[in-house]
Amino acid sequence: MIRAAYLSALLSTAILASSSIAGCDGPESSLTLLETGPLGAYATEVQPHVAERCASGGCHGRADRRLRLYAPGHYRADASRLHLDEPLTQQELGENARRLAAFAHGSELESSELFCKPLALEAGGCAHGVGEVFVDWTDPTCLALERWLSGRAPVDGGLP
Ligand code: HEM
């Protein structure tokens, strides 16, 4: 008696599970490929600004920051190269580029965290742990980021 009840419970669970798997296409994938600007332009036109204005050890040059950035003389992918004043590797440049692009992903640049954080509140910025970095949109680092990201395109499997 008990065995029969157990088997029928097992059977109805199996039927339920298989029908839900078969019928369900799963949630609509809202994942979109990250869009970045070209790496070449990043290395020559953006990274110098990032190294000077964002990536020092007390700011974004640290592993515990959501936006963590590599820079010569500061945070490095290879801990044994920490603080060595030498050029970044292609991999570190690619990671910096993707991380910066990720904070502008899926939104208009103007309203993205990448721009609103460092931008002064009076110029439309949002609160930033240490206050403003860009006085307004004419700031050279702001312009370099904007120019680079205005040419953004999906990263299709390969590195940007
Ligand atoms: C142009 C350069 C900079 C850009 C693009 C930038 C961007 C950002 C972004 C997107 C965030 C949110 C993600 C996170 O928590 O990591 C953030 C947060 C933060 N940034 Fe910056 N930042 C810049 C410069 C700086 C500098 C120079 C400092 C330090 C003096 C700094 C300190 C912080 C701190 C403490 C937070 C976390 C608290 C918060 O969310 O406001 N940032 N920044």
GROMACS .gro file of C-alpha atoms and ligand atoms in nm:
model
  203
    1MET     CA    1   0.000   0.000   0.000
    2ILE     CA    2   0.268   0.245   0.113
    3ARG     CA    3   0.496   0.131  -0.173
    4ALA     CA    4   0.216   0.203  -0.427
    5ALA     CA    5   0.158   0.554  -0.280
    6TYR     CA    6   0.533   0.630  -0.289
    7LEU     CA    7   0.567   0.513  -0.651
    8SER     CA    8   0.269   0.720  -0.769
    9ALA     CA    9   0.407   1.030  -0.588
   10LEU     CA   10   0.743   0.971  -0.756
   11LEU     CA   11   0.574   0.925  -1.095
   12SER     CA   12   0.367   1.245  -1.072
   13THR     CA   13   0.680   1.441  -0.969
   14ALA     CA   14   0.871   1.304  -1.268
   15ILE     CA   15   0.582   1.391  -1.506
   16LEU     CA   16   0.559   1.742  -1.355
   17ALA     CA   17   0.932   1.798  -1.384
   18SER     CA   18   0.959   1.675  -1.743
   19SER     CA   19   0.657   1.878  -1.860
   20SER     CA   20   0.793   2.193  -1.700
   21ILE     CA   21   1.139   2.140  -1.858
   22ALA     CA   22   0.989   2.058  -2.198
   23GLY     CA   23   0.740   2.348  -2.193
   24CYS     CA   24   0.963   2.618  -2.044
   25ASP     CA   25   1.200   2.814  -2.269
   26GLY     CA   26   1.347   2.967  -1.958
   27PRO     CA   27   1.348   3.336  -1.885
   28GLU     CA   28   1.393   3.580  -2.172
   29SER     CA   29   1.771   3.629  -2.189
   30SER     CA   30   1.839   3.993  -2.113
   31LEU     CA   31   2.210   3.932  -2.148
   32THR     CA   32   2.367   4.149  -2.416
   33LEU     CA   33   2.728   4.146  -2.525
   34LEU     CA   34   2.941   4.406  -2.352
   35GLU     CA   35   3.015   4.698  -2.583
   36THR     CA   36   3.355   4.865  -2.568
   37GLY     CA   37   3.554   5.106  -2.779
   38PRO     CA   38   3.859   4.976  -2.970
   39LEU     CA   39   4.149   4.858  -2.749
   40GLY     CA   40   4.410   5.041  -2.955
   41ALA     CA   41   4.239   5.374  -2.896
   42TYR     CA   42   4.187   5.283  -2.531
   43ALA     CA   43   4.559   5.220  -2.475
   44THR     CA   44   4.675   5.546  -2.634
   45GLU     CA   45   4.388   5.789  -2.565
   46VAL     CA   46   4.214   5.675  -2.244
   47GLN     CA   47   4.453   5.468  -2.027
   48PRO     CA   48   4.693   5.763  -1.968
   49HIS     CA   49   4.401   5.962  -1.820
   50VAL     CA   50   4.279   5.664  -1.615
   51ALA     CA   51   4.626   5.601  -1.474
   52GLU     CA   52   4.662   5.964  -1.369
   53ARG     CA   53   4.307   6.043  -1.248
   54CYS     CA   54   4.137   5.720  -1.132
   55ALA     CA   55   4.369   5.427  -1.070
   56SER     CA   56   4.580   5.528  -0.771
   57GLY     CA   57   4.590   5.286  -0.475
   58GLY     CA   58   4.347   5.486  -0.259
   59CYS     CA   59   4.092   5.512  -0.538
   60HIS     CA   60   4.032   5.250  -0.810
   61GLY     CA   61   4.375   5.089  -0.796
   62ARG     CA   62   4.259   4.822  -0.552
   63ALA     CA   63   4.094   4.481  -0.565
   64ASP     CA   64   3.804   4.567  -0.333
   65ARG     CA   65   3.660   4.840  -0.556
   66ARG     CA   66   3.375   4.741  -0.792
   67LEU     CA   67   3.555   4.940  -1.059
   68ARG     CA   68   3.912   4.818  -1.009
   69LEU     CA   69   4.174   4.942  -1.252
   70TYR     CA   70   4.535   4.850  -1.327
   71ALA     CA   71   4.805   5.114  -1.369
   72PRO     CA   72   5.185   5.120  -1.377
   73GLY     CA   73   5.318   5.168  -1.025
   74HIS     CA   74   4.986   5.066  -0.873
   75TYR     CA   75   4.745   4.770  -0.885
   76ARG     CA   76   4.853   4.490  -1.119
   77ALA     CA   77   4.707   4.157  -1.235
   78ASP     CA   78   5.024   3.983  -1.123
   79ALA     CA   79   5.067   4.066  -0.754
   80SER     CA   80   5.446   4.022  -0.785
   81ARG     CA   81   5.448   4.322  -1.025
   82LEU     CA   82   5.259   4.546  -0.781
   83HIS     CA   83   5.401   4.898  -0.770
   84LEU     CA   84   5.655   4.822  -1.046
   85ASP     CA   85   5.664   5.120  -1.280
   86GLU     CA   86   5.638   4.930  -1.608
   87PRO     CA   87   5.381   4.930  -1.892
   88LEU     CA   88   5.060   4.731  -1.852
   89THR     CA   89   5.023   4.403  -2.037
   90GLN     CA   90   4.770   4.370  -2.322
   91GLN     CA   91   4.557   4.158  -2.089
   92GLU     CA   92   4.555   4.429  -1.818
   93LEU     CA   93   4.467   4.694  -2.077
   94GLY     CA   94   4.183   4.474  -2.205
   95GLU     CA   95   4.049   4.421  -1.854
   96ASN     CA   96   4.061   4.794  -1.776
   97ALA     CA   97   3.878   4.869  -2.102
   98ARG     CA   98   3.606   4.611  -2.033
   99ARG     CA   99   3.560   4.717  -1.672
  100LEU     CA  100   3.521   5.086  -1.761
  101ALA     CA  101   3.283   4.995  -2.047
  102ALA     CA  102   3.081   4.775  -1.809
  103PHE     CA  103   2.994   5.082  -1.598
  104ALA     CA  104   2.844   5.245  -1.906
  105HIS     CA  105   2.685   4.928  -2.044
  106GLY     CA  106   2.322   4.930  -2.147
  107SER     CA  107   2.265   5.297  -2.080
  108GLU     CA  108   2.318   5.634  -2.240
  109LEU     CA  109   2.668   5.754  -2.151
  110GLU     CA  110   2.527   6.065  -1.983
  111SER     CA  111   2.323   5.863  -1.735
  112SER     CA  112   2.575   5.583  -1.684
  113GLU     CA  113   2.759   5.530  -1.352
  114LEU     CA  114   3.093   5.568  -1.534
  115PHE     CA  115   3.020   5.935  -1.600
  116CYS     CA  116   2.779   6.034  -1.326
  117LYS     CA  117   3.011   5.916  -1.044
  118PRO     CA  118   3.316   6.133  -1.122
  119LEU     CA  119   3.106   6.425  -1.254
  120ALA     CA  120   3.032   6.723  -1.023
  121LEU     CA  121   2.680   6.720  -0.879
  122GLU     CA  122   2.619   7.069  -1.022
  123ALA     CA  123   2.698   6.931  -1.370
  124GLY     CA  124   2.450   6.645  -1.331
  125GLY     CA  125   2.671   6.396  -1.148
  126CYS     CA  126   2.571   6.156  -0.873
  127ALA     CA  127   2.735   6.103  -0.536
  128HIS     CA  128   3.093   5.976  -0.557
  129GLY     CA  129   3.279   5.854  -0.249
  130VAL     CA  130   3.539   6.127  -0.278
  131GLY     CA  131   3.344   6.398  -0.455
  132GLU     CA  132   3.392   6.530  -0.806
  133VAL     CA  133   3.673   6.445  -1.043
  134PHE     CA  134   3.518   6.610  -1.352
  135VAL     CA  135   3.403   6.973  -1.301
  136ASP     CA  136   3.185   6.937  -1.613
  137TRP     CA  137   3.156   6.755  -1.948
  138THR     CA  138   3.447   6.951  -2.099
  139ASP     CA  139   3.695   6.776  -1.867
  140PRO     CA  140   3.968   6.619  -2.087
  141THR     CA  141   3.934   6.273  -1.923
  142CYS     CA  142   3.556   6.289  -1.958
  143LEU     CA  143   3.595   6.381  -2.327
  144ALA     CA  144   3.849   6.100  -2.386
  145LEU     CA  145   3.614   5.841  -2.230
  146GLU     CA  146   3.316   5.977  -2.424
  147ARG     CA  147   3.505   5.978  -2.756
  148TRP     CA  148   3.629   5.621  -2.698
  149LEU     CA  149   3.287   5.487  -2.599
  150SER     CA  150   3.102   5.671  -2.874
  151GLY     CA  151   3.259   5.410  -3.108
  152ARG     CA  152   3.161   5.120  -2.884
  153ALA     CA  153   3.073   4.785  -3.038
  154PRO     CA  154   2.987   4.441  -2.893
  155VAL     CA  155   3.284   4.233  -2.778
  156ASP     CA  156   3.211   3.915  -2.973
  157GLY     CA  157   3.404   3.644  -2.788
  158GLY     CA  158   3.741   3.803  -2.860
  159LEU     CA  159   3.913   4.063  -2.647
  160PRO     CA  160   3.834   4.424  -2.747
  161HEM     C1  161   3.803   5.975  -1.373
  161HEM     C2  162   3.833   5.895  -1.273
  161HEM     C3  163   3.727   5.817  -1.198
  161HEM     C4  164   3.620   5.747  -1.247
  161HEM     C5  165   3.581   5.723  -1.393
  161HEM     C6  166   3.548   5.693  -1.130
  161HEM     C7  167   3.432   5.617  -1.139
  161HEM     C8  168   3.371   5.556  -1.033
  161HEM     C9  169   3.261   5.460  -1.044
  161HEM    C10  170   3.197   5.412  -1.172
  161HEM    C11  171   3.229   5.421  -0.917
  161HEM    C12  172   3.122   5.316  -0.875
  161HEM    C13  173   3.186   5.178  -0.879
  161HEM    C14  174   3.278   5.150  -0.758
  161HEM     O1  175   3.227   5.151  -0.646
  161HEM     O2  176   3.397   5.121  -0.781
  161HEM    C15  177   3.316   5.492  -0.827
  161HEM    C16  178   3.315   5.475  -0.690
  161HEM    C17  179   3.414   5.522  -0.610
  161HEM     N1  180   3.522   5.602  -0.647
  161HEM    FE1  181   3.563   5.671  -0.829
  161HEM     N2  182   3.610   5.731  -1.015
  161HEM    C18  183   3.720   5.807  -1.052
  161HEM    C19  184   3.813   5.864  -0.969
  161HEM    C20  185   3.817   5.839  -0.835
  161HEM    C21  186   3.921   5.891  -0.748
  161HEM    C22  187   4.037   5.982  -0.792
  161HEM    C23  188   3.895   5.843  -0.623
  161HEM    C24  189   3.973   5.863  -0.494
  161HEM    C25  190   4.030   5.979  -0.463
  161HEM    C26  191   3.773   5.761  -0.633
  161HEM    C27  192   3.715   5.695  -0.527
  161HEM    C28  193   3.597   5.623  -0.535
  161HEM    C29  194   3.534   5.558  -0.420
  161HEM    C30  195   3.585   5.562  -0.276
  161HEM    C31  196   3.420   5.494  -0.467
  161HEM    C32  197   3.321   5.405  -0.387
  161HEM    C33  198   3.218   5.485  -0.323
  161HEM    C34  199   3.112   5.530  -0.423
  161HEM     O3  200   3.044   5.441  -0.479
  161HEM     O4  201   3.100   5.648  -0.445
  161HEM     N3  202   3.729   5.761  -0.763
  161HEM     N4  203   3.401   5.575  -0.900
   0.00000   0.00000   0.00000
